[in-house]
Tab-separated table of C-alpha atoms and ligand atoms in Angstrom:
chain	number	residue	atom	x	y	z
A	1	MET	CA	3.844	13.986	-19.159
A	2	LYS	CA	1.528	13.360	-16.226
A	3	SER	CA	2.887	14.246	-12.810
A	4	ILE	CA	4.893	11.037	-12.181
A	5	ASN	CA	6.871	9.006	-14.710
A	6	ILE	CA	7.974	5.529	-13.601
A	7	LYS	CA	10.458	3.364	-15.499
A	8	PHE	CA	11.440	-0.206	-14.593
A	9	TRP	CA	15.177	-0.977	-14.992
A	10	GLY	CA	15.273	-4.189	-12.961
A	11	VAL	CA	12.303	-6.392	-12.009
A	12	ARG	CA	13.894	-9.669	-10.874
A	13	GLY	CA	14.235	-10.858	-7.277
A	14	SER	CA	17.111	-12.523	-5.467
A	15	ILE	CA	19.721	-12.846	-8.251
A	16	PRO	CA	20.126	-11.678	-11.867
A	17	THR	CA	18.843	-14.177	-14.422
A	18	PRO	CA	20.397	-13.652	-17.858
A	19	GLY	CA	19.459	-16.124	-20.591
A	20	TYR	CA	16.982	-16.903	-23.324
A	21	SER	CA	14.173	-17.952	-20.989
A	22	THR	CA	13.960	-14.524	-19.314
A	23	LEU	CA	14.382	-12.233	-22.326
A	24	HIS	CA	10.824	-10.884	-22.292
A	25	TYR	CA	10.612	-9.730	-18.666
A	26	GLY	CA	14.340	-9.222	-18.120
A	27	GLY	CA	16.948	-10.545	-15.731
A	28	ASN	CA	18.226	-7.497	-13.835
A	29	THR	CA	17.424	-7.121	-10.142
A	30	SER	CA	15.310	-4.396	-8.524
A	31	CYS	CA	15.653	-0.828	-9.742
A	32	VAL	CA	12.814	1.585	-10.533
A	33	GLU	CA	13.291	5.185	-11.658
A	34	VAL	CA	10.668	7.716	-10.589
A	35	ALA	CA	10.733	11.194	-12.156
A	36	PHE	CA	8.374	13.825	-10.757
A	37	LYS	CA	7.335	16.607	-13.110
A	38	ASN	CA	9.142	19.770	-11.993
A	39	GLY	CA	10.115	17.792	-8.896
A	40	PRO	CA	12.887	15.493	-7.719
A	41	HIS	CA	14.457	12.490	-9.428
A	42	VAL	CA	14.175	9.330	-7.325
A	43	ILE	CA	15.682	5.866	-7.768
A	44	LEU	CA	14.071	2.995	-5.875
A	45	ASP	CA	16.699	0.349	-5.080
A	46	ALA	CA	20.085	-0.214	-6.655
A	47	GLY	CA	19.938	-3.773	-7.967
A	48	THR	CA	21.771	-4.604	-11.180
A	49	GLY	CA	19.181	-2.620	-13.171
A	50	ILE	CA	20.790	0.613	-11.942
A	51	ARG	CA	23.810	-0.020	-14.186
A	52	GLU	CA	21.792	0.515	-17.376
A	53	LEU	CA	19.952	3.430	-15.751
A	54	GLY	CA	23.347	5.012	-15.028
A	55	LYS	CA	24.391	4.703	-18.668
A	56	TYR	CA	21.124	6.341	-19.707
A	57	LEU	CA	21.461	9.191	-17.194
A	58	GLN	CA	25.011	9.898	-18.345
A	59	LYS	CA	23.653	10.962	-21.726
A	60	SER	CA	22.209	14.072	-20.085
A	61	LYS	CA	24.725	16.894	-20.037
A	62	LYS	CA	23.140	18.431	-16.929
A	63	PRO	CA	24.483	17.594	-13.442
A	64	LEU	CA	22.311	15.046	-11.658
A	65	ASN	CA	20.719	15.456	-8.260
A	66	SER	CA	18.973	12.211	-7.318
A	67	TYR	CA	17.652	10.476	-4.240
A	68	ILE	CA	18.381	6.745	-4.031
A	69	LEU	CA	15.853	5.093	-1.709
A	70	LEU	CA	16.974	1.632	-0.625
A	71	SER	CA	14.305	-0.761	0.636
A	72	HIS	CA	16.960	-2.947	2.315
A	73	PHE	CA	20.420	-4.328	1.669
A	74	HIS	CA	20.063	-7.834	0.329
A	75	TRP	CA	22.305	-8.183	-2.709
A	76	ASP	CA	19.503	-7.906	-5.239
A	77	HIS	CA	18.832	-4.348	-4.032
A	78	ILE	CA	22.364	-2.922	-3.863
A	79	GLN	CA	24.551	-4.981	-6.172
A	80	GLY	CA	24.393	-2.540	-9.068
A	81	LEU	CA	25.531	0.483	-7.057
A	82	PRO	CA	29.314	-0.014	-7.578
A	83	PHE	CA	28.576	-0.059	-11.342
A	84	PHE	CA	26.459	3.129	-11.297
A	85	ARG	CA	28.681	5.371	-13.408
A	86	PRO	CA	27.073	8.743	-12.533
A	87	ALA	CA	28.317	8.206	-8.950
A	88	PHE	CA	31.885	8.660	-10.249
A	89	ASN	CA	31.187	12.091	-11.780
A	90	PRO	CA	32.058	14.989	-9.409
A	91	ASP	CA	29.321	17.169	-10.948
A	92	ASN	CA	26.582	14.885	-9.624
A	93	LYS	CA	24.892	14.722	-6.244
A	94	PHE	CA	23.200	11.691	-4.669
A	95	THR	CA	21.432	11.222	-1.366
A	96	ILE	CA	21.254	7.562	-0.363
A	97	ILE	CA	18.309	6.955	1.961
A	98	GLY	CA	17.549	3.762	3.890
A	99	SER	CA	17.159	2.180	7.298
A	100	ASP	CA	20.184	1.428	9.463
A	101	ASP	CA	20.544	-2.146	10.517
A	102	PRO	CA	20.505	-1.638	14.319
A	103	ALA	CA	24.130	-2.780	14.534
A	104	ILE	CA	25.494	-1.058	11.393
A	105	HIS	CA	24.964	2.451	10.038
A	106	LEU	CA	23.651	2.971	6.523
A	107	ASP	CA	26.919	4.445	5.184
A	108	GLN	CA	28.874	1.437	6.499
A	109	ILE	CA	26.393	-1.012	5.028
A	110	ILE	CA	26.964	0.527	1.602
A	111	SER	CA	30.727	1.013	1.870
A	112	PHE	CA	31.291	-2.561	3.150
A	113	GLN	CA	30.053	-4.020	-0.137
A	114	MET	CA	32.933	-2.118	-1.776
A	115	ASP	CA	35.534	-3.465	0.645
A	116	PRO	CA	38.719	-4.394	-1.298
A	117	THR	CA	38.102	-8.085	-0.568
A	118	TYR	CA	34.939	-7.935	-2.660
A	119	PHE	CA	35.495	-5.109	-5.133
A	120	PRO	CA	38.554	-3.365	-6.604
A	121	ILE	CA	37.460	0.223	-5.905
A	122	THR	CA	36.035	1.768	-2.742
A	123	ILE	CA	33.171	4.140	-2.091
A	124	ASP	CA	35.750	6.951	-1.709
A	125	ASP	CA	36.512	6.538	-5.410
A	126	MET	CA	32.977	7.682	-6.147
A	127	ARG	CA	33.627	11.360	-6.845
A	128	ALA	CA	30.028	12.551	-6.853
A	129	ASP	CA	28.723	14.410	-3.800
A	130	ILE	CA	27.212	11.427	-1.927
A	131	SER	CA	25.428	11.772	1.393
A	132	PHE	CA	23.494	9.308	3.521
A	133	ARG	CA	20.235	9.720	5.377
A	134	SER	CA	19.098	7.072	7.848
A	135	ILE	CA	15.378	6.603	8.186
A	136	LYS	CA	12.963	4.401	10.088
A	137	GLU	CA	9.220	3.993	9.844
A	138	GLU	CA	8.362	7.661	9.346
A	139	SER	CA	7.164	10.419	7.000
A	140	PHE	CA	9.354	13.049	5.386
A	141	SER	CA	9.453	15.288	2.356
A	142	LEU	CA	11.788	15.351	-0.665
A	143	GLU	CA	11.399	18.566	-2.658
A	144	GLY	CA	7.610	18.438	-2.598
A	145	VAL	CA	7.237	14.665	-2.615
A	146	ASP	CA	5.770	13.225	0.589
A	147	VAL	CA	7.444	9.946	1.517
A	148	GLN	CA	5.930	7.485	3.971
A	149	THR	CA	7.721	4.316	5.009
A	150	LEU	CA	6.574	1.025	6.544
A	151	TYR	CA	8.598	-1.909	7.900
A	152	LEU	CA	7.678	-5.074	6.033
A	153	ASN	CA	7.507	-8.811	6.735
A	154	HIS	CA	10.944	-9.716	5.410
A	155	PRO	CA	14.165	-10.980	7.025
A	156	GLY	CA	16.118	-7.979	8.353
A	157	TYR	CA	14.848	-4.422	8.158
A	158	ALA	CA	13.063	-3.883	4.859
A	159	LEU	CA	11.007	-0.786	4.154
A	160	GLY	CA	8.115	-0.127	1.827
A	161	PHE	CA	7.730	3.370	0.372
A	162	ARG	CA	4.663	5.444	-0.416
A	163	LEU	CA	5.475	8.488	-2.572
A	164	THR	CA	2.789	11.154	-2.938
A	165	PHE	CA	3.045	14.105	-5.286
A	166	GLN	CA	0.286	16.465	-6.406
A	167	ASN	CA	-2.515	14.072	-5.329
A	168	SER	CA	-0.968	11.051	-7.081
A	169	SER	CA	0.711	8.283	-5.147
A	170	LEU	CA	2.698	5.162	-5.816
A	171	ILE	CA	3.673	2.368	-3.467
A	172	TYR	CA	6.886	0.372	-3.779
A	173	ILE	CA	6.968	-2.848	-1.755
A	174	SER	CA	9.605	-5.052	-3.311
A	175	ASP	CA	10.047	-7.750	-0.660
A	176	ASN	CA	7.191	-8.660	1.652
A	177	GLU	CA	5.149	-11.665	2.722
A	178	PRO	CA	1.783	-12.114	4.415
A	179	PHE	CA	2.961	-13.624	7.691
A	180	GLN	CA	4.787	-11.844	10.467
A	181	HIS	CA	8.194	-13.222	11.286
A	182	ASP	CA	8.028	-13.041	15.032
A	183	LYS	CA	5.022	-15.329	15.353
A	184	ASN	CA	6.539	-18.765	15.042
A	185	THR	CA	3.606	-20.688	16.374
A	186	GLU	CA	1.371	-19.042	13.844
A	187	ILE	CA	3.809	-19.853	11.047
A	188	GLU	CA	3.839	-23.520	12.121
A	189	LYS	CA	0.047	-23.497	12.004
A	190	ILE	CA	0.103	-22.017	8.505
A	191	LYS	CA	2.678	-24.561	7.340
A	192	SER	CA	0.413	-27.406	8.423
A	193	ILE	CA	-2.510	-26.187	6.318
A	194	ASN	CA	-3.671	-28.252	3.400
A	195	LYS	CA	-2.333	-26.735	0.157
A	196	GLU	CA	-5.827	-26.634	-1.372
A	197	LYS	CA	-7.001	-24.421	1.465
A	198	ILE	CA	-4.163	-21.910	1.448
A	199	GLU	CA	-5.991	-19.402	-0.751
A	200	GLU	CA	-8.799	-19.162	1.802
A	201	VAL	CA	-6.205	-18.538	4.479
A	202	PHE	CA	-4.761	-15.602	2.556
A	203	GLU	CA	-8.175	-13.993	2.326
A	204	SER	CA	-8.815	-14.104	6.042
A	205	TYR	CA	-5.211	-13.275	6.849
A	206	VAL	CA	-5.133	-10.165	4.699
A	207	GLU	CA	-8.312	-9.044	6.381
A	208	ASN	CA	-7.217	-9.669	9.943
A	209	LYS	CA	-3.457	-9.281	10.119
A	210	ASN	CA	-2.437	-6.789	7.499
A	211	GLN	CA	-4.531	-3.758	8.376
A	212	ASN	CA	-1.458	-1.508	8.606
A	213	LEU	CA	-0.353	-2.618	5.175
A	214	ILE	CA	-3.820	-2.140	3.666
A	215	LYS	CA	-3.993	1.358	5.158
A	216	PHE	CA	-0.495	2.153	3.869
A	217	CYS	CA	-1.513	1.194	0.317
A	218	GLU	CA	-5.039	2.612	0.424
A	219	ASN	CA	-6.289	4.337	-2.741
A	220	ALA	CA	-2.849	4.536	-4.339
A	221	ASP	CA	-2.715	5.143	-8.076
A	222	LEU	CA	-0.064	2.469	-8.447
A	223	LEU	CA	1.005	-0.468	-6.269
A	224	ILE	CA	4.289	-2.196	-7.135
A	225	HIS	CA	4.395	-5.328	-4.956
A	226	ASP	CA	6.367	-8.520	-4.490
A	227	THR	CA	4.723	-11.389	-6.413
A	228	GLN	CA	7.498	-13.925	-6.309
A	229	TYR	CA	5.453	-17.131	-5.921
A	230	LEU	CA	2.423	-19.062	-6.942
A	231	ALA	CA	0.340	-20.085	-3.921
A	232	GLU	CA	1.515	-23.706	-4.116
A	233	GLU	CA	5.167	-22.601	-4.195
A	234	TYR	CA	4.734	-20.289	-1.224
A	235	LYS	CA	3.624	-23.025	1.117
A	236	ASP	CA	7.186	-24.385	1.265
A	237	LYS	CA	8.738	-20.903	1.476
A	238	ILE	CA	6.926	-19.279	4.375
A	239	THR	CA	9.354	-16.981	6.290
A	240	TRP	CA	11.496	-16.453	3.173
A	241	GLY	CA	9.964	-12.970	2.957
A	242	HIS	CA	8.122	-13.035	-0.384
A	243	SER	CA	4.506	-13.078	-1.473
A	244	PRO	CA	2.330	-15.471	-3.398
A	245	VAL	CA	0.313	-13.902	-6.171
A	246	ASN	CA	-3.016	-14.446	-4.375
A	247	PHE	CA	-1.921	-12.339	-1.430
A	248	THR	CA	-0.681	-9.485	-3.587
A	249	VAL	CA	-3.920	-9.362	-5.589
A	250	GLU	CA	-5.987	-9.552	-2.397
A	251	LEU	CA	-3.986	-6.676	-0.945
A	252	ALA	CA	-4.497	-4.582	-4.081
A	253	MET	CA	-8.254	-5.140	-3.956
A	254	ARG	CA	-8.656	-4.439	-0.274
A	255	SER	CA	-6.504	-1.314	-0.562
A	256	LYS	CA	-8.566	-0.164	-3.547
A	257	VAL	CA	-5.508	0.772	-5.598
A	258	LYS	CA	-6.026	1.773	-9.246
A	259	GLN	CA	-3.185	-0.184	-10.787
A	260	LEU	CA	-1.125	-3.213	-9.709
A	261	ILE	CA	2.340	-4.141	-10.954
A	262	LEU	CA	3.574	-7.645	-10.150
A	263	PHE	CA	7.233	-7.300	-9.142
A	264	HIS	CA	10.354	-9.130	-7.894
A	265	HIS	CA	10.014	-12.147	-10.156
A	266	ASP	CA	11.429	-15.418	-8.911
A	267	PRO	CA	14.814	-16.306	-10.484
A	268	ASP	CA	13.434	-19.776	-11.270
A	269	HIS	CA	10.453	-18.362	-13.162
A	270	ASP	CA	10.945	-18.116	-16.910
A	271	ASP	CA	8.887	-15.783	-19.127
A	272	ALA	CA	6.124	-18.377	-19.476
A	273	ALA	CA	5.811	-18.718	-15.694
A	274	ILE	CA	5.537	-14.943	-15.268
A	275	ASP	CA	2.901	-14.877	-18.031
A	276	ARG	CA	0.953	-17.448	-16.015
A	277	ILE	CA	1.240	-15.347	-12.846
A	278	GLU	CA	-0.048	-12.304	-14.735
A	279	GLN	CA	-2.962	-14.296	-16.198
A	280	LEU	CA	-3.812	-15.749	-12.807
A	281	SER	CA	-3.818	-12.268	-11.240
A	282	LYS	CA	-6.161	-10.962	-13.924
A	283	LYS	CA	-8.416	-13.990	-13.467
A	284	ILE	CA	-8.701	-13.380	-9.726
A	285	LEU	CA	-9.436	-9.687	-10.350
A	286	ARG	CA	-12.111	-10.603	-12.918
A	287	SER	CA	-13.707	-13.064	-10.510
A	288	TYR	CA	-14.162	-10.147	-8.095
A	289	LYS	CA	-15.362	-7.889	-10.925
A	290	SER	CA	-12.466	-5.610	-10.000
A	291	ARG	CA	-11.412	-2.796	-12.326
A	292	ILE	CA	-7.795	-2.728	-11.129
A	293	ALA	CA	-5.380	-2.708	-14.072
A	294	CYS	CA	-2.688	-5.362	-13.598
A	295	ARG	CA	0.575	-6.206	-15.353
A	296	ALA	CA	3.764	-8.085	-14.595
A	297	ALA	CA	6.738	-5.725	-14.369
A	298	GLN	CA	9.014	-5.839	-17.380
A	299	GLU	CA	12.410	-4.237	-17.888
A	300	GLY	CA	12.008	-1.030	-19.887
A	301	MET	CA	8.308	-0.648	-19.041
A	302	VAL	CA	7.159	2.938	-18.456
A	303	ILE	CA	4.055	4.006	-16.546
A	304	GLU	CA	2.750	7.516	-16.061
A	305	ILE	CA	0.343	8.467	-13.309
B	1	ZN	ZN1	14.768	-8.758	-2.996
B	2	ZN	ZN1	15.324	-9.140	0.473
């Protein structure tokens, strides 16, 4: 094992997509397991993929001590948590880490989804030792892993994570788009652009407006990033908080990452559509003579860095 082992348990955005047309890439929503060699066990997001991860973790006879880092609280990132069986075992310990919504604390955000109106059991029925840690844009350490966070361009308060361990680093940015949400006039300008020209706009926009993001991702061994749309689809979905493939590839190149994983697949994209997005990404990378390795995230996929 290299120093970091990453396994994808859920790769879909917005809503689970069971069915024949999504069998190859999978239909569960965001959940990525990150195991650090002789270091902590981290779970990135608790979408429906965490249910299968829980069943897998239960096979271990040893008590679990895991950190669950939540990017934000849209359903596709928390919906699996009530079905995460290890949370019901009193031998286990979990620290749930995420940003407060300014009006609601992290622990309330999580417990509200298990309100009796919506779910038959409450968070108090989870017998594991569960604690909450509210974070903002900051840096902190988890048992030797340096964690950096960055607020993203997404409705609400979504965080991206950079995890660094023994000189290797991975970035997890599940939900993010190129354009800032508080600049309405700019968004109107972008919306009025001719579809054929939108790729040129991404190039200049990445350069000029996303310097913080580029710096955050710089030289990472692995970038997992939102790639929900094709460029032509994105034009009608500006402000929805997700990225077109061109932007994600541009970001990977400008940040000089080693490997790019296309993530948070659109629920309306079948396996063939995701294949096309992967091929398009590779084509763009080839056109720049880039050596960045690139793949679309698939349930069950394992990467070591
Ligand atoms: Zn999402
Ligand atoms: Zn979201």
